[in-house]
mmCIF file of C-alpha atoms and ligand atoms in Angstrom:
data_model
loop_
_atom_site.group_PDB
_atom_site.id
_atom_site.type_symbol
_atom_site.label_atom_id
_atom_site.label_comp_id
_atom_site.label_asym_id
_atom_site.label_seq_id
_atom_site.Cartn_x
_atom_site.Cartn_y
_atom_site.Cartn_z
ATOM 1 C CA UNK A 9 48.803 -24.402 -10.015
ATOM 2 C CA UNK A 10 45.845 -25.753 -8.500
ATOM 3 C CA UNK A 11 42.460 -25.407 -10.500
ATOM 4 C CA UNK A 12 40.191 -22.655 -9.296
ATOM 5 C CA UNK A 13 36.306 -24.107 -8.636
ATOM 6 C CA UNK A 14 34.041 -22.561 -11.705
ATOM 7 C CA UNK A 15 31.914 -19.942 -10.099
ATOM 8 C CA UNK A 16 28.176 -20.135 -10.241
ATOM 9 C CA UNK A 17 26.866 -17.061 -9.845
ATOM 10 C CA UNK A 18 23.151 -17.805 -10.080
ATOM 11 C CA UNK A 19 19.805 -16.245 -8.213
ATOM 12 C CA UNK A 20 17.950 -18.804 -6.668
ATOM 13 C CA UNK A 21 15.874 -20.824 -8.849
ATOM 14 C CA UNK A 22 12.415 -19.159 -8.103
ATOM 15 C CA UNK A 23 14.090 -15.545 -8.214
ATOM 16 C CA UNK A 24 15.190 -16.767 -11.570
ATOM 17 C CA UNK A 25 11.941 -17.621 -12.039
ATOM 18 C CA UNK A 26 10.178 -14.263 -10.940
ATOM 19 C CA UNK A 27 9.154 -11.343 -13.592
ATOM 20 C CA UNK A 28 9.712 -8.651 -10.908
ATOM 21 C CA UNK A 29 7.713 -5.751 -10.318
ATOM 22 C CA UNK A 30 6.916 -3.058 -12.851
ATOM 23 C CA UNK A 31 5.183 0.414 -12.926
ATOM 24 C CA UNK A 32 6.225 2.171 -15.890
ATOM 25 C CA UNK A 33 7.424 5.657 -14.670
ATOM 26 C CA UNK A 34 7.058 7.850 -17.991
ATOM 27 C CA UNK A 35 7.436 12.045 -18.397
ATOM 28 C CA UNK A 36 4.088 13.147 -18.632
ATOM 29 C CA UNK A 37 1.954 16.347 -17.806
ATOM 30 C CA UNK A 38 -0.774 14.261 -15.771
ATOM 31 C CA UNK A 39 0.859 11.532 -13.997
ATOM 32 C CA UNK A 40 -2.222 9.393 -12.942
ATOM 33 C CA UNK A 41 -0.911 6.003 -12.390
ATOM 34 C CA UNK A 42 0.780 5.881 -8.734
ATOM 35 C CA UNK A 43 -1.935 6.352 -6.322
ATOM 36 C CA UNK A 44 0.311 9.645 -4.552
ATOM 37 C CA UNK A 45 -1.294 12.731 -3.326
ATOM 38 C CA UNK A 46 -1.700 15.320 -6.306
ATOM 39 C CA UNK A 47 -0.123 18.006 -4.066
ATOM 40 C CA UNK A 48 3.976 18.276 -2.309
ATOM 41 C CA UNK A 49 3.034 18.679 1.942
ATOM 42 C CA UNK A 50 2.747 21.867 3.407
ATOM 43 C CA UNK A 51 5.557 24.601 3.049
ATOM 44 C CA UNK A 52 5.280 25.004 6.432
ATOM 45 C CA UNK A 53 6.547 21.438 7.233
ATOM 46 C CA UNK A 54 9.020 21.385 4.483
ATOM 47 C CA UNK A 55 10.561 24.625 6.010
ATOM 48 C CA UNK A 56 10.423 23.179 9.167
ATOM 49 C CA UNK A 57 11.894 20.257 8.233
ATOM 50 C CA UNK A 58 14.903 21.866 6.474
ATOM 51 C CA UNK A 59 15.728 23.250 10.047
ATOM 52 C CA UNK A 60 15.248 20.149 11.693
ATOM 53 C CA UNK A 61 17.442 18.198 9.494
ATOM 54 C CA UNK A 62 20.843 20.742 9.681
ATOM 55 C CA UNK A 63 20.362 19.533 13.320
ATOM 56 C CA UNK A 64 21.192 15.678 12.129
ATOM 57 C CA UNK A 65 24.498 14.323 13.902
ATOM 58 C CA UNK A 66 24.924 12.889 10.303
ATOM 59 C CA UNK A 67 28.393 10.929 11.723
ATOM 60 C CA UNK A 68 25.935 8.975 13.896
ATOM 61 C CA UNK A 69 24.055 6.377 13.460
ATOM 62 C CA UNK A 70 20.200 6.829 14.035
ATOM 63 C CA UNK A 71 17.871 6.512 17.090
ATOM 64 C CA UNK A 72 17.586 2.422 16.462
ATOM 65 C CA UNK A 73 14.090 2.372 18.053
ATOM 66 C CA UNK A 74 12.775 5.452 16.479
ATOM 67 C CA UNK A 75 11.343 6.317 19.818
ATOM 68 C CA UNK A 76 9.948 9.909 18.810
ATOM 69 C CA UNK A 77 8.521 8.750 15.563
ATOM 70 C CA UNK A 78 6.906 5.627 17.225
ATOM 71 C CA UNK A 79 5.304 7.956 20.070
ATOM 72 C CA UNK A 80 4.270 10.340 17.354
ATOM 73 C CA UNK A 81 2.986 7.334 15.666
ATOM 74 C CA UNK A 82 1.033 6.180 18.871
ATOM 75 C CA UNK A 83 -0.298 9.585 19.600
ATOM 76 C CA UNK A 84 -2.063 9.547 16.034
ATOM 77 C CA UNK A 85 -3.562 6.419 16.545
ATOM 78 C CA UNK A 86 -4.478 6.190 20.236
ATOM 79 C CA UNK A 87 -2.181 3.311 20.864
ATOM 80 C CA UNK A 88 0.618 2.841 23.248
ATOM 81 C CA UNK A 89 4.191 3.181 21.255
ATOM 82 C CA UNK A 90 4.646 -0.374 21.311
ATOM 83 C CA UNK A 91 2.321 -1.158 19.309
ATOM 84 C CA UNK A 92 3.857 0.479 16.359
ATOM 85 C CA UNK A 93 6.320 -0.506 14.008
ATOM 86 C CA UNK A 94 7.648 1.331 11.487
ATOM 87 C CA UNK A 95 9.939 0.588 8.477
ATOM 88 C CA UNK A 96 10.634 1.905 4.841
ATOM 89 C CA UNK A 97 7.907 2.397 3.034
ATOM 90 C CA UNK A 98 4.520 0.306 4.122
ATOM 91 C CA UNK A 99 6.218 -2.178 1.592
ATOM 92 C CA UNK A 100 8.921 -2.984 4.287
ATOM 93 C CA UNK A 101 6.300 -3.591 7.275
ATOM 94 C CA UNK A 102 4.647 -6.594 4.826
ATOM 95 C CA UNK A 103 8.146 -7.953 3.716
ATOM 96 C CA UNK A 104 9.047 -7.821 7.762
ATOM 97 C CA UNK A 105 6.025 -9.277 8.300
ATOM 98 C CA UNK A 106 7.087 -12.508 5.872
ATOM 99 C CA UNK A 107 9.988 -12.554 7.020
ATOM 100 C CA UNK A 108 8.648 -13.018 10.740
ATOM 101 C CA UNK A 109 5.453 -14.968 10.476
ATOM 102 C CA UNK A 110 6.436 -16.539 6.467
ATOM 103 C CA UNK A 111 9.029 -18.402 5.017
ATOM 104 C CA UNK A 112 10.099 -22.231 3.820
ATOM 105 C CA UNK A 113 7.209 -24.300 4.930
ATOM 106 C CA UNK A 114 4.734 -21.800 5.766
ATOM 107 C CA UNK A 115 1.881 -19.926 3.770
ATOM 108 C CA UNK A 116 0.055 -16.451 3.047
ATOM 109 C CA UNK A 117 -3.690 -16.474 1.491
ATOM 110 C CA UNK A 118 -4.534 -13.332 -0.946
ATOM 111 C CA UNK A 119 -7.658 -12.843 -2.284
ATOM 112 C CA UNK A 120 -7.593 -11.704 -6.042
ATOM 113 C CA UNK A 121 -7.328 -9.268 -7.735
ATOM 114 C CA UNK A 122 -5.540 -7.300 -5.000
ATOM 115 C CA UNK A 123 -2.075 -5.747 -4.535
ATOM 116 C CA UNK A 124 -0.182 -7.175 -6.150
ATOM 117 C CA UNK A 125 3.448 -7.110 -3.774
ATOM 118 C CA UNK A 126 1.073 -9.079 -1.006
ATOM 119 C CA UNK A 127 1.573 -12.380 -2.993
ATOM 120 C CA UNK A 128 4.931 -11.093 -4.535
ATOM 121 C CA UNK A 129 6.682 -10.187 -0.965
ATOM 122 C CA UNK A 130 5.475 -13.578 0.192
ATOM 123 C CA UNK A 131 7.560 -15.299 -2.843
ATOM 124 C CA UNK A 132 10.532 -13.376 -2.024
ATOM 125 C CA UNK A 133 10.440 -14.518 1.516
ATOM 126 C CA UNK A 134 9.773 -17.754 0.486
ATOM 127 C CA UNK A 135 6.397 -18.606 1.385
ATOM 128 C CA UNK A 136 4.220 -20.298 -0.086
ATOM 129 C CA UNK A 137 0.644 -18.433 -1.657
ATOM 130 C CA UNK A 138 -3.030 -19.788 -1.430
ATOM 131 C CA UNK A 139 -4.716 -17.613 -3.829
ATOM 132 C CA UNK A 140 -8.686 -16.853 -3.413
ATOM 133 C CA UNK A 141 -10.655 -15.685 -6.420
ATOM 134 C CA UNK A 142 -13.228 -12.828 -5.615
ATOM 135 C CA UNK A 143 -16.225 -12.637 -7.022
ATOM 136 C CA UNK A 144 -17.103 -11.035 -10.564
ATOM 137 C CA UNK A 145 -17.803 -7.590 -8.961
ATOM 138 C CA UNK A 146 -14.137 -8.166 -6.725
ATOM 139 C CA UNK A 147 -16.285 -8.550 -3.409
ATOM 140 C CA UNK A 148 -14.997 -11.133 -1.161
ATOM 141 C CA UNK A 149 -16.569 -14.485 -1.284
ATOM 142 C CA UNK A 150 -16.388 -15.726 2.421
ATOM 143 C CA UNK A 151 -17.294 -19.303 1.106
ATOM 144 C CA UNK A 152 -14.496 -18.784 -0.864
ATOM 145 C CA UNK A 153 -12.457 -17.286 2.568
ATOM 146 C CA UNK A 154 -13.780 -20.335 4.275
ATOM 147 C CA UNK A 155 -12.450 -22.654 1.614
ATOM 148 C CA UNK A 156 -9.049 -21.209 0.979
ATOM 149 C CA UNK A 157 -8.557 -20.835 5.007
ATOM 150 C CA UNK A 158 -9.531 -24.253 6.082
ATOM 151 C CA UNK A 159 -7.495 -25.587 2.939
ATOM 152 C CA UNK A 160 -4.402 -23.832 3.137
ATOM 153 C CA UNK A 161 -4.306 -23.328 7.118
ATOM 154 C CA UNK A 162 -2.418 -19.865 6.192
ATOM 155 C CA UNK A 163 -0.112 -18.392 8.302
ATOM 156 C CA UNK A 164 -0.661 -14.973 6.953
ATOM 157 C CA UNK A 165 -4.070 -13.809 5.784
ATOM 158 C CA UNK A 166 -3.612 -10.532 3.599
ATOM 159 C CA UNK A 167 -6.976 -8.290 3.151
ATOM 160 C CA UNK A 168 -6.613 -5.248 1.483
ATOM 161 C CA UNK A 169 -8.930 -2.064 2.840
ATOM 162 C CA UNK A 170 -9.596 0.044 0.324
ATOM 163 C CA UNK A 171 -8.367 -2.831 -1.764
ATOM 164 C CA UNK A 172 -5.844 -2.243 -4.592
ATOM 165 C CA UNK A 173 -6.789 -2.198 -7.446
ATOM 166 C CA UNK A 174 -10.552 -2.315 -7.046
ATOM 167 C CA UNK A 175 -10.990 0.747 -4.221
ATOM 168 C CA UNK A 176 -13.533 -1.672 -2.831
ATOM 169 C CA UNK A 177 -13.617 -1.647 1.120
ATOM 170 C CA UNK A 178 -14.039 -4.390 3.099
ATOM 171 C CA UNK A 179 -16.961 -3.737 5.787
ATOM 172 C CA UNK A 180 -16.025 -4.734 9.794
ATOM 173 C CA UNK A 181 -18.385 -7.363 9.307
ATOM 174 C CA UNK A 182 -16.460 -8.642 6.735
ATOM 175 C CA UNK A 183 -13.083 -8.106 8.800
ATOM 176 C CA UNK A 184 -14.343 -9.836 11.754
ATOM 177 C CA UNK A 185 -15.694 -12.784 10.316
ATOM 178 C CA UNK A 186 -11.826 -13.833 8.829
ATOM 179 C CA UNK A 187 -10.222 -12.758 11.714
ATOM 180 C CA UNK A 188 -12.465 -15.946 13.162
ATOM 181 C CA UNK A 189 -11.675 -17.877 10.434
ATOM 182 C CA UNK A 190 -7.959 -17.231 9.968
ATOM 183 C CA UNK A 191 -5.723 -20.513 11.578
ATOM 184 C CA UNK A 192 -2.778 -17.420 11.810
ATOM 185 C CA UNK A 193 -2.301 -13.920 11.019
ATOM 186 C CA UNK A 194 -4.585 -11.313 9.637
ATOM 187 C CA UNK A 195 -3.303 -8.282 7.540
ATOM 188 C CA UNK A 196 -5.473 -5.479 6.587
ATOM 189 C CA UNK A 197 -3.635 -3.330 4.306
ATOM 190 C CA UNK A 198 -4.668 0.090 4.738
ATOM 191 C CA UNK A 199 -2.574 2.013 2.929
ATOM 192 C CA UNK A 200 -5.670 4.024 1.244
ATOM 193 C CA UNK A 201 -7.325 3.422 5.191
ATOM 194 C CA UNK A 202 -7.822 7.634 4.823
ATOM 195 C CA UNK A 203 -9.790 7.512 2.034
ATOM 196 C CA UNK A 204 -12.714 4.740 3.294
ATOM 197 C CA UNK A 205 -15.536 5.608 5.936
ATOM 198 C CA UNK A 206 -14.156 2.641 8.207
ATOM 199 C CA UNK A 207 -11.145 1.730 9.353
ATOM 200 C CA UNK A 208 -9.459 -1.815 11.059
ATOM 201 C CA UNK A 209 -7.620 0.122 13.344
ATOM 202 C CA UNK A 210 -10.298 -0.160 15.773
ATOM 203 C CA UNK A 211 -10.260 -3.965 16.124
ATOM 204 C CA UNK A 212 -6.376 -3.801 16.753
ATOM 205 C CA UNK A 213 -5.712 -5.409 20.303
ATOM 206 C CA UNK A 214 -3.250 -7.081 22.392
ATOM 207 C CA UNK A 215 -5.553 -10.430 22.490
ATOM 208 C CA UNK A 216 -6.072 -10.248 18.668
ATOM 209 C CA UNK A 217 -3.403 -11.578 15.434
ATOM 210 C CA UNK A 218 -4.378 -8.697 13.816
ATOM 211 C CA UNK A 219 -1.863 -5.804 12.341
ATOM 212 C CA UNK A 220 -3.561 -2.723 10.241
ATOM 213 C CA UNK A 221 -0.924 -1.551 8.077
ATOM 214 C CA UNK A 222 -0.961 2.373 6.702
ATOM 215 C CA UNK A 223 1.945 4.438 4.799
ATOM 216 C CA UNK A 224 2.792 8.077 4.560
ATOM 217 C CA UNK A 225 3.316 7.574 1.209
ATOM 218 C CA UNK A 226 -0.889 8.771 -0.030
ATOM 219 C CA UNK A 227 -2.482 10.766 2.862
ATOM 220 C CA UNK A 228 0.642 12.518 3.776
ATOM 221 C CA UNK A 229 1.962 13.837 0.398
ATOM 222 C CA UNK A 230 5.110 11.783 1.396
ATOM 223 C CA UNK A 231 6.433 8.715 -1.034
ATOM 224 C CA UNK A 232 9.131 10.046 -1.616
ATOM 225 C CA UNK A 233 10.409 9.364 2.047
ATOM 226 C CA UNK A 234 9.551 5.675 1.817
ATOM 227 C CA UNK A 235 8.098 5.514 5.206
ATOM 228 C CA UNK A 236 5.084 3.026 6.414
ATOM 229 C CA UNK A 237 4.128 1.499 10.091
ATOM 230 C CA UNK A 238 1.997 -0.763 11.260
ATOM 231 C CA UNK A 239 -0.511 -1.185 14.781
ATOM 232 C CA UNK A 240 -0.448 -4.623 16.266
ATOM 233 C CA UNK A 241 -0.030 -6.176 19.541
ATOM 234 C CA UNK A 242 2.683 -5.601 21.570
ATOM 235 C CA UNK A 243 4.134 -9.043 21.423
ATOM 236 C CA UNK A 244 4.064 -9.452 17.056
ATOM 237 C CA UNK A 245 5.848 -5.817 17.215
ATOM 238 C CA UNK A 246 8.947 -6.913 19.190
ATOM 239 C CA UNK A 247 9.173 -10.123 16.959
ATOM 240 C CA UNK A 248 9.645 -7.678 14.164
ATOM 241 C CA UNK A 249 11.885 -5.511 15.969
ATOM 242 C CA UNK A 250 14.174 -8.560 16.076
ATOM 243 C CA UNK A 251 13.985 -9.213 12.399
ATOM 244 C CA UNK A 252 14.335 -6.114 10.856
ATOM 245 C CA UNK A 253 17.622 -4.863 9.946
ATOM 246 C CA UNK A 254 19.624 -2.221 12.399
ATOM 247 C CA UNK A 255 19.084 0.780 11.970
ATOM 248 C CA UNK A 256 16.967 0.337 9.075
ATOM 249 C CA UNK A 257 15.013 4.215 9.447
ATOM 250 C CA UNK A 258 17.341 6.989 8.886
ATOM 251 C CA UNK A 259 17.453 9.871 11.027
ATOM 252 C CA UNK A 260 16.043 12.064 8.552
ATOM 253 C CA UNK A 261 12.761 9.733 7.535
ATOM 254 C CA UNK A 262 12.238 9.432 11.596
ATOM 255 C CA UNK A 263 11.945 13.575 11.576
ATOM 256 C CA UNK A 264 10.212 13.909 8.807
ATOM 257 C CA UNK A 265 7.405 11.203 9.829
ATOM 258 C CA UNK A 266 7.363 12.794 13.386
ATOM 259 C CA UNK A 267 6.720 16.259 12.118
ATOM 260 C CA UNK A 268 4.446 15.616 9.489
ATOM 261 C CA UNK A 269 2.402 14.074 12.206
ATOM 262 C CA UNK A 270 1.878 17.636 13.678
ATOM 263 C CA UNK A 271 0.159 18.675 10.069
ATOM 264 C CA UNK A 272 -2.649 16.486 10.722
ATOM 265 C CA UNK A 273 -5.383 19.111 10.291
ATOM 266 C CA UNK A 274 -4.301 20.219 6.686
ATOM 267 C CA UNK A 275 -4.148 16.687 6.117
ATOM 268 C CA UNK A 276 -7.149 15.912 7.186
ATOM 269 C CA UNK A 277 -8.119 18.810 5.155
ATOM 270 C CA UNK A 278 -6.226 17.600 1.898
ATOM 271 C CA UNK A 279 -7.929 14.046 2.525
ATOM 272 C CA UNK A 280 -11.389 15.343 2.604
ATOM 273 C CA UNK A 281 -11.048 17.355 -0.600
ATOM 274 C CA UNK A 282 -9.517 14.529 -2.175
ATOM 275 C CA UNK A 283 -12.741 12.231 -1.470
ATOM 276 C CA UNK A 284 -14.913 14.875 -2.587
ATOM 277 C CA UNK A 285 -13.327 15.431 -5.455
ATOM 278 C CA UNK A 286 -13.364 11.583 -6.245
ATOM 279 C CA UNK A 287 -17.397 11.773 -6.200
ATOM 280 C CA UNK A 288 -17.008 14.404 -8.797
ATOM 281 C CA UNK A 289 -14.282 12.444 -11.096
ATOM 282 C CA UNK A 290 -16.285 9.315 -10.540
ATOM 283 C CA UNK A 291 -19.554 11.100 -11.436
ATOM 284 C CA UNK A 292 -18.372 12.616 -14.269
ATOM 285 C CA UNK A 293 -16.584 8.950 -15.230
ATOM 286 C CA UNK A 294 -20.041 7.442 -14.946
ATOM 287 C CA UNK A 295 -21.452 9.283 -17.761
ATOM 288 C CA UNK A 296 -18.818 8.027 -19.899
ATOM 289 C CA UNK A 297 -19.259 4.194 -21.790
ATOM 290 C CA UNK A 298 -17.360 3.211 -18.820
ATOM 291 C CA UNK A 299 -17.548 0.452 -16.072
ATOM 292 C CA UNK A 300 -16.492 2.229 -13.376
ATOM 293 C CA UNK A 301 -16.005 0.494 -9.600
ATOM 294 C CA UNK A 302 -17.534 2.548 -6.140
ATOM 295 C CA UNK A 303 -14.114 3.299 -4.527
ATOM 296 C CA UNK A 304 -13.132 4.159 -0.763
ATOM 297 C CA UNK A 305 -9.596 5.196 -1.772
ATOM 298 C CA UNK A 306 -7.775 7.850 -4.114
ATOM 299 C CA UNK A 307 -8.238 6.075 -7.531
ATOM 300 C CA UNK A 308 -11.323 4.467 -9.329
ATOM 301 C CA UNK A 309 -11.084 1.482 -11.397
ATOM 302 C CA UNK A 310 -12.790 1.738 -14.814
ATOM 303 C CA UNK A 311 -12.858 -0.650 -17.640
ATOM 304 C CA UNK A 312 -13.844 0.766 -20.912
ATOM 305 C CA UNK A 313 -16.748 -0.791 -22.771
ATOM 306 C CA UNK A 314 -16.347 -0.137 -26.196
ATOM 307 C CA UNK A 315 -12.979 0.373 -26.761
ATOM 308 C CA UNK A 316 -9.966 -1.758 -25.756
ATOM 309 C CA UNK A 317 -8.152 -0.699 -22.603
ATOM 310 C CA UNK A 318 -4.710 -1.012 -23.883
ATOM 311 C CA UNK A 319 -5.761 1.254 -26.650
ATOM 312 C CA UNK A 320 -7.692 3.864 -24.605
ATOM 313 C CA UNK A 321 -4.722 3.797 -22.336
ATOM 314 C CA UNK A 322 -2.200 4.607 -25.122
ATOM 315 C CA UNK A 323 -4.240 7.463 -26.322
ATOM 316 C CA UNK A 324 -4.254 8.773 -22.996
ATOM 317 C CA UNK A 325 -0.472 8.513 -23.053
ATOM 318 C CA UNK A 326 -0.420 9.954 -26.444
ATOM 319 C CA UNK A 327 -1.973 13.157 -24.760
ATOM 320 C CA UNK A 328 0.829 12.942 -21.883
ATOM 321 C CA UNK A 329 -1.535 11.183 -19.295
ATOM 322 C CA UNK A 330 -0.630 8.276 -17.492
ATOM 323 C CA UNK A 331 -2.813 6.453 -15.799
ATOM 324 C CA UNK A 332 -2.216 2.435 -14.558
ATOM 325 C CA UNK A 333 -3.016 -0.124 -17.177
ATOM 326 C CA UNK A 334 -4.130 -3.212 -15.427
ATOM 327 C CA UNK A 335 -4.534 -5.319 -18.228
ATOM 328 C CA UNK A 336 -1.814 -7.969 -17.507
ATOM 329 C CA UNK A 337 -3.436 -8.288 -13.707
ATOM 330 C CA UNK A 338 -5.165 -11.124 -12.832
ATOM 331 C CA UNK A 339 -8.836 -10.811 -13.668
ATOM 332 C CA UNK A 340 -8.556 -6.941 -14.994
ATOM 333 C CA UNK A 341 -8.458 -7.646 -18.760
ATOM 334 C CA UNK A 342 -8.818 -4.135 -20.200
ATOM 335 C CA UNK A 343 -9.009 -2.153 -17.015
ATOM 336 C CA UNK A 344 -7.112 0.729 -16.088
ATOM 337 C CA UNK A 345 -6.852 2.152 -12.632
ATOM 338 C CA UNK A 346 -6.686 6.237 -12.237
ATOM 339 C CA UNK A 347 -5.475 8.194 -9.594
ATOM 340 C CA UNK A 348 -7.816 11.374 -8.110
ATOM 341 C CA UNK A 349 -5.542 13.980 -9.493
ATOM 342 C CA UNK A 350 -6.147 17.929 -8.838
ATOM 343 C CA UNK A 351 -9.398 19.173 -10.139
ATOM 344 C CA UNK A 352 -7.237 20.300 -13.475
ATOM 345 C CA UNK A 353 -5.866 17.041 -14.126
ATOM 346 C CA UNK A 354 -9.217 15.089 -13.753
ATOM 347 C CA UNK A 355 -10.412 17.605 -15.845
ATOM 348 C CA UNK A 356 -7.639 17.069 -18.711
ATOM 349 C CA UNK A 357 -8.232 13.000 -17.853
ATOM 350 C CA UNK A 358 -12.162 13.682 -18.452
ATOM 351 C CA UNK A 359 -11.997 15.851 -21.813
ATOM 352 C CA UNK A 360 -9.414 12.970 -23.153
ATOM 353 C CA UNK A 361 -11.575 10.167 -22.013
ATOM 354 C CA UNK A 362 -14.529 12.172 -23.958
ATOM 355 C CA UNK A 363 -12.693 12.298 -27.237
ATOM 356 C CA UNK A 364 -11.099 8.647 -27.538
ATOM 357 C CA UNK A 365 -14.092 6.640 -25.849
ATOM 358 C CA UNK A 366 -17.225 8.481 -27.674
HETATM 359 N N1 PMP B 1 -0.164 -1.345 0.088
HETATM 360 C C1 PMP B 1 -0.918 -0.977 -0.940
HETATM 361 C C2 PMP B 1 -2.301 -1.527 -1.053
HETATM 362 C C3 PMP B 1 -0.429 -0.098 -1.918
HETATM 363 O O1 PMP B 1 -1.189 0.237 -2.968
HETATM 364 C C4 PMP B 1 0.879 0.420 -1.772
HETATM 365 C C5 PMP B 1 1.467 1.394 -2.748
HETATM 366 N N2 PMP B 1 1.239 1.161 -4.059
HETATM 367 C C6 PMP B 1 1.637 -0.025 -0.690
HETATM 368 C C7 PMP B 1 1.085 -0.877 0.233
HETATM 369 C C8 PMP B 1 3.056 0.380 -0.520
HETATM 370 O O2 PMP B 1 3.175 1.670 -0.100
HETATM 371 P P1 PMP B 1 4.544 2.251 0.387
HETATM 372 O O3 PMP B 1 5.591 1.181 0.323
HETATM 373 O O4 PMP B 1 4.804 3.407 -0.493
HETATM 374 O O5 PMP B 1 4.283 2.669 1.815
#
């Protein structure tokens, strides 16, 4: 008998490496900690959708190009339908996006602290990270942009608006003046774009290497779909078209984006409550011994100031309220980030905050 080969059955040495990515998912009564909408969508649509989706030819395989999503899509944003490109979860987009303009050889700059999967989904892909350090109050630095651009010549340029974890946004000025300085790519994440008085989608054109990337996973009361897009030029979306796997949206995500798209008022609706209500949780948050950041999105990042954060978040926990503990994040010792709940869960978040901080 001939002698079988030992098998190595080993990730690759920088997977090995890797911690992975981690949100603890716990059974509470206030579940603070994910940045989703407080509410499920409209009945209307979910009724709606139930008919639409007995309709399915389930023994097919989906419309590749998602044509009536992408219209949909296009129709939202005032773009033509090739500009949009659409994948699971906004997640997918920036891994596509790696995948296309990343890799072996090639670089993405992030400016932290910021989402965190921007400098992870680079890894993955195997691209190299030049990391930025904002300043103490998490604004950008652009002598800091300058230096990490003209050092790193990135090929992907990730900016976060509302940024994640801060809920800072980053003004047009601000936007404009990378997008000059940027040797490649320029990402704004706007997966909180709702929330903020300003939005990148504007500056989206076929002359530009700019992509504005949203999700339905906040504004549209949809994460558990897994569905996010992005606008970009023409040209950048058919790269990704190429690299993305086939038939990578399921029939019944590409319905339910499409017709959630037609409940744009109540969202609208739903979004504008939610930002008024954040002035009254972040109010309200202000009065406590509390650092609290001005935030364009649905959460506000608070670091307590006399007790420890890990503590204050366990006896939040302890009263079945979860809300994110940033504490192992670069730069966030002993903050915790919370996520505009419904007026009765910001008020259980306030009268817990009350008793364990004061
Ligand atoms: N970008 C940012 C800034 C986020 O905070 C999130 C969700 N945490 C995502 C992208 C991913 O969203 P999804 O994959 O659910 O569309």
């Amino acid at each position: 008998m001939t002698e079988r080969p030992q098998r190595r059955v080993q990730p690759r040495d920088d997977v090995a490496l890797m911690e992975g990515y981690h949100s603890p998912q716990v059974e509470v009564k206030v579940r603070l900690n994910t940045n989703e909408a407080p509410e499920p969508p409209p009945t209307a649509f979910t009724e709606r959708l139930g008919d639409e989706i007995r309709r399915i030819e389930w023994h097919r395989y989906p419309d590749r190009a998602a044509t009536e999503l992408r219209a949909a899509i296009a129709d939202l944003h005032d773009v033509r339908p090739d500009q949009v490109f659409a994948a699971n979860g906004s997640n997918e987009v920036l891994q596509t996006l790696c995948l296309t303009y990343g890799g072996h050889g090639r670089t993405a700059a992030v400016f932290e602290p910021t989402y965190a999967l921007h400098s992870h989904i680079a890894e993955l892909t195997g691209t190299s990270v030049a990391s930025g350090e904002r300043r103490d109050d998490f604004t950008l630095d652009m002598d800091e942009v300058d230096r990490v651009l003209e050092h790193g010549r990135p090929d992907i340029t990730f900016l976060c608006s509302p940024n994640n974890p801060s809920g800072l946004v980053e003004t047009e000025d601000t936007v404009r003046r990378v997008l000059e300085l940027a040797p490649g790519l320029v990402v704004v994440d706007e997966a909180y774009g709702q929330f903020a008085p300003w939005s990148a989608l504007d500056l989206v054109h076929e002359e530009r290497p700019l992509v504005v990337t949203r999700t339905y996973s906040k504004t549209w009361s949809m994460a558990a779909a897994r569905l996010g897009y992005l606008i970009g030029p023409s040209w950048l979306v058919r790269e990704l078209d190429k690299v993305v796997l086939p038939y990578h949206l399921d029939s019944f995500k590409q319905i339910a984006g499409r017709l959630a798209l037609e409940y744009r008022h109540e969202m609208d609706a739903r979004v504008a409550a939610l930002v008024e209500e954040r002035g009254r949780l972040s109010a309200a948050l202000r009065d406590l011994p509390l650092d609290v950041w001005p935030s364009g999105a649905n959460f506000v990042l608070v670091r307590p100031q006399t007790v420890d954060g890990n503590d204050v978040w366990q006896a939040l926990l302890d009263r079945s309220i979860l809300v994110r503990n940033c504490a192992s994040w670069p730069r966030l010792d002993g903050c915790l980030r919370i996520t505009i709940g419904t007026e009765e869960e910001d008020d259980a978040l306030l009268s817990a905050l009350q008793e364990v901080l004061t």
